[in-house]
Coordinates of C-alpha atoms in Angstrom, one line a residue:
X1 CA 149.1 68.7 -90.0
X2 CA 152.7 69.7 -88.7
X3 CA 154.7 71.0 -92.4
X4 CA 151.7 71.1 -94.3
X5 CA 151.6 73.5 -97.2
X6 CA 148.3 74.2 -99.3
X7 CA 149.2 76.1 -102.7
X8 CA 145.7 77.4 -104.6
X9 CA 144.9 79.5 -107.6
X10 CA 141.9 82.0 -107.9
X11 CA 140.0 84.3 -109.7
X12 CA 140.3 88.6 -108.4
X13 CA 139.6 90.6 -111.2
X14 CA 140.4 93.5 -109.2
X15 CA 143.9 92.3 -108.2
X16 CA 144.9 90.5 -112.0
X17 CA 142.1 91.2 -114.9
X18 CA 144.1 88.6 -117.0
X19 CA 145.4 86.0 -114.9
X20 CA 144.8 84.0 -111.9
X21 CA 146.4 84.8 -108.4
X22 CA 148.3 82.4 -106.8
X23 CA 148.4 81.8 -102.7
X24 CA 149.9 79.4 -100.2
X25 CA 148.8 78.4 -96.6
X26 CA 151.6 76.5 -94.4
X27 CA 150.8 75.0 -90.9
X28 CA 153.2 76.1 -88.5
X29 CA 153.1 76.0 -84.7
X30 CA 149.7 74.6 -84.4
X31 CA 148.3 76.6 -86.5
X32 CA 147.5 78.3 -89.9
X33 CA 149.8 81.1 -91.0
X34 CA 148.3 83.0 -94.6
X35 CA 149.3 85.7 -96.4
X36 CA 147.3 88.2 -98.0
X37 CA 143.9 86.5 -97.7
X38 CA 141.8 87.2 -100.5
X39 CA 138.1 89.2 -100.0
X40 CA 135.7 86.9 -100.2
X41 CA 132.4 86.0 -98.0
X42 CA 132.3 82.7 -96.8
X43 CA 129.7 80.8 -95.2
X44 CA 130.8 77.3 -93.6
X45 CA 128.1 75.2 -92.2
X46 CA 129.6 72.5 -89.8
X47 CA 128.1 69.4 -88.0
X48 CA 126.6 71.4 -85.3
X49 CA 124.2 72.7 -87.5
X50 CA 121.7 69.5 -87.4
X51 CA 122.3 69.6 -83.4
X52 CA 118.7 70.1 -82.1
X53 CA 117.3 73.1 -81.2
X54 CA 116.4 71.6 -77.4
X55 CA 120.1 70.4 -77.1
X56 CA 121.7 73.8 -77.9
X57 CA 122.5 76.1 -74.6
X58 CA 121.5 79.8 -76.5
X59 CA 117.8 78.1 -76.1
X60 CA 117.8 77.4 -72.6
X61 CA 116.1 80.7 -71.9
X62 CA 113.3 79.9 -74.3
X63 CA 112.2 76.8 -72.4
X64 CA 111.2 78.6 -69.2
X65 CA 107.9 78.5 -68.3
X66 CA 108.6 82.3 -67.6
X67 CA 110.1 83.4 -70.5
X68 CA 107.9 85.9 -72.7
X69 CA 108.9 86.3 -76.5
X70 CA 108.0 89.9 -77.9
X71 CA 109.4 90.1 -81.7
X72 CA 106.9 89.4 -84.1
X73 CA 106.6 86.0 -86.1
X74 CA 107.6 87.1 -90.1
X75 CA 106.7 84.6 -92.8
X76 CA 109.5 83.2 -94.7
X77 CA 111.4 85.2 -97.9
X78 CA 109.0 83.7 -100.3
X79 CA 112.9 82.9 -102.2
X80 CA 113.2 80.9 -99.3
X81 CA 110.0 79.2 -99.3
X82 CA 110.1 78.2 -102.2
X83 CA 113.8 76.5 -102.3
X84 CA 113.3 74.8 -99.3
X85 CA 109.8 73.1 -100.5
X86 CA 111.8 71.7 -103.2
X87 CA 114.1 70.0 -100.9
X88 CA 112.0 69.0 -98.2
X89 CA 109.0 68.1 -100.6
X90 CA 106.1 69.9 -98.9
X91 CA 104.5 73.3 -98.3
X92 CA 106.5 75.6 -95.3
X93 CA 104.1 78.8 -96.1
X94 CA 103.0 78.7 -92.6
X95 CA 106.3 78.4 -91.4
X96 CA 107.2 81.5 -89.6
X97 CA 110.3 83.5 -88.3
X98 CA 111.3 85.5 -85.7
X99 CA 114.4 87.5 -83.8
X100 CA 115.8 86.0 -81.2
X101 CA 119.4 87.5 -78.9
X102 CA 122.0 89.6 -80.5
X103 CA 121.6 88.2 -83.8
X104 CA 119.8 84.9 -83.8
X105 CA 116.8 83.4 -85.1
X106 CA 113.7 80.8 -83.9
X107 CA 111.8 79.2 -86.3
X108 CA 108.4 78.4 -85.8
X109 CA 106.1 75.6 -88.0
X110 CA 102.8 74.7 -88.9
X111 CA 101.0 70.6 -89.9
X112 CA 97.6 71.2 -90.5
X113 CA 96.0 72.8 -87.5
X114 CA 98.7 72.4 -85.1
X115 CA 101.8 74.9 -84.6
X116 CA 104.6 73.9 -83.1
X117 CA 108.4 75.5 -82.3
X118 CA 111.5 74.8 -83.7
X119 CA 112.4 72.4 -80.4
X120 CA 110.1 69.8 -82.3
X121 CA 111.6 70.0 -85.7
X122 CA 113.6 67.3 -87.2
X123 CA 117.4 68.3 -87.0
X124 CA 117.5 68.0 -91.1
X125 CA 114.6 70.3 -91.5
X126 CA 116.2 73.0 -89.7
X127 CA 119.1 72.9 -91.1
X128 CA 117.7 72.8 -94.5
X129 CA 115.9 76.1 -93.8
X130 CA 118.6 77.6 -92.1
X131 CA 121.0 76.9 -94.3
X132 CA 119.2 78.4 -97.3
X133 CA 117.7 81.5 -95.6
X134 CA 121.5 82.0 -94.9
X135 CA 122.5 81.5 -98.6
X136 CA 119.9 83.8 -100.0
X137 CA 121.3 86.4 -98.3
X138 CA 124.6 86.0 -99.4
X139 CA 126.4 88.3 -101.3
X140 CA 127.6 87.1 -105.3
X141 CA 130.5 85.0 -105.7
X142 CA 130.0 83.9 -102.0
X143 CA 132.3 80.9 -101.1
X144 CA 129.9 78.2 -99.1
X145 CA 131.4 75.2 -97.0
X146 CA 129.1 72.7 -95.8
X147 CA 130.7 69.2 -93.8
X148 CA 129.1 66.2 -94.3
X149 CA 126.2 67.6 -96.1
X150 CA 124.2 64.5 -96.2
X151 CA 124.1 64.7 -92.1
X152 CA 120.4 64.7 -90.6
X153 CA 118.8 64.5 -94.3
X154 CA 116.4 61.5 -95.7
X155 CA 118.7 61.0 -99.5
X156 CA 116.6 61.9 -101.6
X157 CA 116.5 65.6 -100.0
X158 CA 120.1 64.9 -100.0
X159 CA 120.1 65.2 -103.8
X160 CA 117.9 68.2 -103.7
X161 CA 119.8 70.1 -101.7
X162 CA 122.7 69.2 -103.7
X163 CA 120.6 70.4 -106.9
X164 CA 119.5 73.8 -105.0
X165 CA 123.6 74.5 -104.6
X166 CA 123.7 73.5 -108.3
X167 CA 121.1 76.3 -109.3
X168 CA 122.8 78.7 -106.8
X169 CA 125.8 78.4 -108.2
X170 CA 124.4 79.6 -111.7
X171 CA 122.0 82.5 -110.0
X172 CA 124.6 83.9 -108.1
X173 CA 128.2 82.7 -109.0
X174 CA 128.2 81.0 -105.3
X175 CA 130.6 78.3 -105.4
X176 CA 129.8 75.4 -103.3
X177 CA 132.5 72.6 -101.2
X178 CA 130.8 69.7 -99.6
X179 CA 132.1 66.9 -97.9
X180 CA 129.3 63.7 -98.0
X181 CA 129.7 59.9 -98.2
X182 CA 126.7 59.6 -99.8
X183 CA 126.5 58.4 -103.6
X184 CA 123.0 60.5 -103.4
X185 CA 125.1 64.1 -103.0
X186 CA 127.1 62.7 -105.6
X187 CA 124.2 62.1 -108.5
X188 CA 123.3 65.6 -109.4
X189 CA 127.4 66.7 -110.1
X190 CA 129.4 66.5 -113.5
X191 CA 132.1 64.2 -113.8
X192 CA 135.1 66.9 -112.8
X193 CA 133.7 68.5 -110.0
X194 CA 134.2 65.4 -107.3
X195 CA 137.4 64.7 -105.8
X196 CA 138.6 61.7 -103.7
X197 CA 141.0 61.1 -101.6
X198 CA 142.8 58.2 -102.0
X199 CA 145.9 57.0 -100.0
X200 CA 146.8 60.5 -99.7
X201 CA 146.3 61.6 -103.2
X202 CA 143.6 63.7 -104.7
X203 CA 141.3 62.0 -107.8
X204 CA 139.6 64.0 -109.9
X205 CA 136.6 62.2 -111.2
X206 CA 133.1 60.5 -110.1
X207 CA 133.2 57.6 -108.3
X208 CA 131.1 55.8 -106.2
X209 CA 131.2 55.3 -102.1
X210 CA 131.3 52.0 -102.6
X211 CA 134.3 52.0 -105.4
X212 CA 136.0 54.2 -103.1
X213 CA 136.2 51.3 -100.5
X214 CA 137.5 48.8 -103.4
X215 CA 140.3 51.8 -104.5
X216 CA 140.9 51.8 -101.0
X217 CA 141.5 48.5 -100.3
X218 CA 138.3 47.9 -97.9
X219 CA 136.7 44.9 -99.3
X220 CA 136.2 41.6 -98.7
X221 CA 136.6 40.3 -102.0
X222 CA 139.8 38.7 -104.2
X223 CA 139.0 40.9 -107.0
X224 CA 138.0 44.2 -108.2
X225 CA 137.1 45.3 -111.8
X226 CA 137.2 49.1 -113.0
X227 CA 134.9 49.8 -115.6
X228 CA 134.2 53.5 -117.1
X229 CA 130.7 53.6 -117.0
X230 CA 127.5 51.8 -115.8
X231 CA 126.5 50.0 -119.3
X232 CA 129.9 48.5 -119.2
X233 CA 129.8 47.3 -115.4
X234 CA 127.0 45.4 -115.8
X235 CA 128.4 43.8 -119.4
X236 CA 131.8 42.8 -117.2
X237 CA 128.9 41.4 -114.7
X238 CA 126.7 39.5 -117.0
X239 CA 129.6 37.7 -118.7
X240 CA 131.0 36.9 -115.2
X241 CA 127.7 35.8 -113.1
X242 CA 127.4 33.2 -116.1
X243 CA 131.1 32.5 -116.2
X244 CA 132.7 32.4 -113.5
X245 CA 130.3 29.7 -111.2
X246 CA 131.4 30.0 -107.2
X247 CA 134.2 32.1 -108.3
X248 CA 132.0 34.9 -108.7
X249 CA 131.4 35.3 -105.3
X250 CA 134.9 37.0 -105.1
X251 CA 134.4 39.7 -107.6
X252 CA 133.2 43.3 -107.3
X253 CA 132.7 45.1 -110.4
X254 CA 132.5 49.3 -110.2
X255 CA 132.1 52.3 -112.8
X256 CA 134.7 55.1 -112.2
X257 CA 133.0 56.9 -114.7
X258 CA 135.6 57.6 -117.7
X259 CA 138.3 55.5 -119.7
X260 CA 141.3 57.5 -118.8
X261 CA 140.1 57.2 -114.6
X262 CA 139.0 53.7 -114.8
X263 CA 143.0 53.0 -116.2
X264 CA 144.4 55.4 -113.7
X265 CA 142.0 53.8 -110.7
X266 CA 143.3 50.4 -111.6
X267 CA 147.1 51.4 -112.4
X268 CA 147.3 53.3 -108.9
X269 CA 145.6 49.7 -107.4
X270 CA 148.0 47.5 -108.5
X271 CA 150.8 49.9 -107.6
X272 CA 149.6 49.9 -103.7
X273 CA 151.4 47.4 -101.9
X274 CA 149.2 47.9 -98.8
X275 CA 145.8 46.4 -101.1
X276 CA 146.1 42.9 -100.8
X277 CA 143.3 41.6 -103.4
X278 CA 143.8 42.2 -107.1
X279 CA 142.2 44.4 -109.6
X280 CA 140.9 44.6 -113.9
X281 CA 140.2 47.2 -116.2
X282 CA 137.4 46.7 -118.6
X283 CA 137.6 49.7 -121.5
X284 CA 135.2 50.4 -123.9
X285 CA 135.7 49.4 -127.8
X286 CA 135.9 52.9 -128.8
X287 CA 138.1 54.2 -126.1
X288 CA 141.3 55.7 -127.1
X289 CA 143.3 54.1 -124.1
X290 CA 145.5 51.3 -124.6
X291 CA 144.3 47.6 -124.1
X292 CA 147.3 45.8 -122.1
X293 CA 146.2 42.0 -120.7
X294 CA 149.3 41.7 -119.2
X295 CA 148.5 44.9 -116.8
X296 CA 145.1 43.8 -117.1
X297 CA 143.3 46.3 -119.0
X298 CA 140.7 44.8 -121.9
X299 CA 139.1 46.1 -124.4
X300 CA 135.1 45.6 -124.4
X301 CA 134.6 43.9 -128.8
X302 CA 133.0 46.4 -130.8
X303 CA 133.1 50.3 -130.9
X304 CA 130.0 51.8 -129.0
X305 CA 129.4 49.4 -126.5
X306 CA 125.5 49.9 -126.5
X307 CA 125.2 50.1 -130.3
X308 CA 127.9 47.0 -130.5
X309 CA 125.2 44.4 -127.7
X310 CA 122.5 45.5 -129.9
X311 CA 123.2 45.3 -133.1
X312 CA 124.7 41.5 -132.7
X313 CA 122.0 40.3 -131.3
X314 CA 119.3 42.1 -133.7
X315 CA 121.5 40.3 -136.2
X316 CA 120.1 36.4 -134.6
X317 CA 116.6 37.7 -134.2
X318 CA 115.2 35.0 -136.1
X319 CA 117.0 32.4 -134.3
X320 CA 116.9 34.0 -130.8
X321 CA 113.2 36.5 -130.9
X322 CA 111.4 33.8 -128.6
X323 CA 114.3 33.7 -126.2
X324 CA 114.3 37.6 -126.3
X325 CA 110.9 37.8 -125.7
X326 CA 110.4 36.0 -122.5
X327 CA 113.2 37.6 -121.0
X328 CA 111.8 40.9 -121.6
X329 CA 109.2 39.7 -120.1
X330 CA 106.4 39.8 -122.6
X331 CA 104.3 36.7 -123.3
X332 CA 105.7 34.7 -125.7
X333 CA 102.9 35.4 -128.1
X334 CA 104.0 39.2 -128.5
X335 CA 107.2 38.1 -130.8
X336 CA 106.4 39.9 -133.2
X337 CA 105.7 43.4 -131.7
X338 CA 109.4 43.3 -130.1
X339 CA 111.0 42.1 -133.9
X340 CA 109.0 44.8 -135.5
X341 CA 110.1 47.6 -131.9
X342 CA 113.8 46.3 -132.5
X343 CA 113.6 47.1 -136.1
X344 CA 112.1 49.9 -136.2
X345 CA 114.6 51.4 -133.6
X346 CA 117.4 50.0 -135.6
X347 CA 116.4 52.3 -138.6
X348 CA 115.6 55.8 -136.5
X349 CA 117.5 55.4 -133.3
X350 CA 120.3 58.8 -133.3
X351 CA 121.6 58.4 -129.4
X352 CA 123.0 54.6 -129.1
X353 CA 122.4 55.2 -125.1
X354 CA 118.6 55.1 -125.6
X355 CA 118.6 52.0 -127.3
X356 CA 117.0 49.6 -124.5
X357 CA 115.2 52.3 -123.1
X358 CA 113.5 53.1 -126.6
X359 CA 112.7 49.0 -126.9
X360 CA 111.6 48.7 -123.7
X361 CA 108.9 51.7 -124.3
X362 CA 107.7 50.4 -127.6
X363 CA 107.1 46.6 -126.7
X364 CA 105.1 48.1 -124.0
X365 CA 106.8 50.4 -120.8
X366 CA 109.2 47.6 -119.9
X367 CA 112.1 49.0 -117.5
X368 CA 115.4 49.2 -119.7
X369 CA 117.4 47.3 -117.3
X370 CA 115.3 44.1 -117.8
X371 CA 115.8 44.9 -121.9
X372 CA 119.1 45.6 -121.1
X373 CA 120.1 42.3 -119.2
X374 CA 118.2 40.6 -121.8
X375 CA 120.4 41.5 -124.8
X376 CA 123.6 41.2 -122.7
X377 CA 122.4 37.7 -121.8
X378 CA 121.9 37.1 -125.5
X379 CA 125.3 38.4 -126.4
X380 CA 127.4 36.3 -123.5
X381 CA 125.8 33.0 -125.1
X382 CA 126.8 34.2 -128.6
X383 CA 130.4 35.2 -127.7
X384 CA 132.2 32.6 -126.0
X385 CA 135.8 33.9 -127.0
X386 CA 135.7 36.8 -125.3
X387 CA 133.7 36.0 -122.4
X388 CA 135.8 33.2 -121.6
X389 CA 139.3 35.0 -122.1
X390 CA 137.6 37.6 -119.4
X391 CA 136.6 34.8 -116.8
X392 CA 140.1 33.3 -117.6
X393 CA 141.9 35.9 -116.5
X394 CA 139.7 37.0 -113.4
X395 CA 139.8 33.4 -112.3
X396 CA 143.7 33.4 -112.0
X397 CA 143.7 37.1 -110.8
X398 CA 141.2 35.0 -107.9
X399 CA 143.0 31.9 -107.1
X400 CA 146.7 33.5 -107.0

């Protein structure tokens, strides 16, 4: 990190009520040199935290068979308790505390009638505790830093605890900054508050693990296409599974979430001479970027691409209801129940994003991706032009 420089902005009313403060950090002679650090409490929680208890040295004395523990067991701040059940999914009100050295702490646990000590805890589970009980206590407008914060947890506790930082942040002004490569820590976060880094540049924006590798240039495939949400990935992917034959093989297709990211994702792709295998960006109808096919960027038909798949294909119903049917998986005999669903939808539906989801409740609790897939498949067949312009120009983007 030899020359680095770090320049940040932040919020200290008592130094600026008006305006933000400004503040640098360089790296010189091996290490950090910053000037007038602001106040601020800080927790950082590194790896070492899902490090079992039996594996840490400051527990050695416990093990003894000689060793005789006098602080009481306390029950857990019922705060605690309560945060932590949500992330690990089950009761810890027989989970019990205690002092331990200058300043440490043991925790103790309960399944059914069996106790047992924190050396036979899963590493995620006491970290998970730990972590929070440590949070709780902290101060307003704390500053947390956790690495790797997937590390030792199942995911879907992953997203919980990412959801209890969430609600911390608004109950206490705590501000939160994880590192993961998990798409699960990911989930429960707005659009602007994930970065990347990319080939040494910081993206604002969400984007998956797995378009990350593609931006990167880690793939395995000839092509990449960046779309700006999930509706319009799996358009891009309909039209090219039934396109494209073989080729298709060779194609990845991700949502970087947003017109404007999915142009800049691609742009900064093609601009990389280190990525070897080329790239597409697929915008919506109404998005106000501009459509280029010589850069490869194209525009989705339509305006609202949900509103656009469904209302073409409600417009063939009487040609194409039996088709629809089956691959919504209803009998074939239940035709008209999804005519009179789609209809009926057509007239009262406010939120074009519900639109499968709604048809796939009324003709009877069908999952909205099978809808889904089953009016995109309907579309591809009834929009040759386009589809084949898009295969077209992935196929050469493939064989060159």
């Amino acid at each position: 990190m030899a020359g680095w420089r770090i320049e940040y902005e932040l919020v200290d009313k008592r130094q600026n009520p008006r305006q933000l403060v400004k503040r640098s950090s360089n790296f010189r002679q091996a290490k950090w040199v910053r000037g007038d650090v602001a106040d601020r409490n800080v927790l950082f929680f590194g790896i070492e935290r899902t490090v079992p208890a039996g594996e840490k040295t400051k527990y050695k004395q416990l093990m003894r068979s000689t060793y005789v523990h006098r602080p009481p067991l306390e029950a857990l701040d019922p705060m605690v308790a309560t945060q932590v059940e949500h992330i690990l999914g089950r009761s810890v009100a027989d989970y019990r505390v205690t002092k331990y050295g200058f300043d440490g702490q043991f925790l103790v646990g309960r399944f059914g009638g069996n106790q047992f000590s924190e050396f036979h805890f899963g590493a995620g589970e006491s970290s998970v505790i730990r972590m929070i009980m440590k949070i709780e206590q902290a101060p307003q407008n704390s500053i947390i830093l956790i690495e790797e914060i997937e590390n030792g947890l199942h995911p879907v506790a992953t997203r919980r605890m990412v959801e209890y930082l969430v609600d911390v942040a608004s109950r206490k002004s705590i501000q939160t900054i994880f590192t993961t490569h998990s798409d699960y820590a990911l989930a429960p976060l707005p659009s602007e508050a994930i970065w990347a880094s990319i080939s040494g540049k910081l993206r604002q924006g969400k984007l998956s693990v797995e378009a990350l590798r593609a931006v990167s240039g880690r793939v395995d495939k000839k092509l990449a296409i960046f779309t700006e949400d999930e509706f319009a990935k799996t358009w891009a992917d309909t039209i090219l599974r039934e396109k494209l034959g073989p080729d298709y093989d060779q194609v990845e297709v991700h949502a970087v979430h947003g017109d404007g990211n999915a142009v800049a994702t691609h742009r900064g792709h093609t601009s990389n001479p280190a990525i070897r295998f080329k790239s597409l960006c697929v915008i919506d109808g109404d998005s106000q970027q501009t459509e280029d096919l010589d850069t490869g960027i194209i525009r989705l038909p339509g305006d609202q691409p949900e509103l656009s798949v469904f209302g073409a294909v409600s417009k063939n119903l009487d040609q194409d209801i039996a088709i629809l049917t089956v691959s919504c998986q209803r009998a074939p005999e239940a035709q008209s129940t999804v005519r009179a669903a789609i209809e009926e939808i057509a007239r009262t539906n406010r939120d074009p994003h519900l639109l499968f989801n709604q048809v796939g409740i009324k003709i009877g609790f069908v999952p909205e991706a099978i809808v889904r897939g089953a009016f995109l498949a309907l579309w591809v067949r009834s929009n040759p032009e386009f589809c084949n312009t898009l295969a077209d120009l992935a196929r050469a983007l493939i064989s060159s």
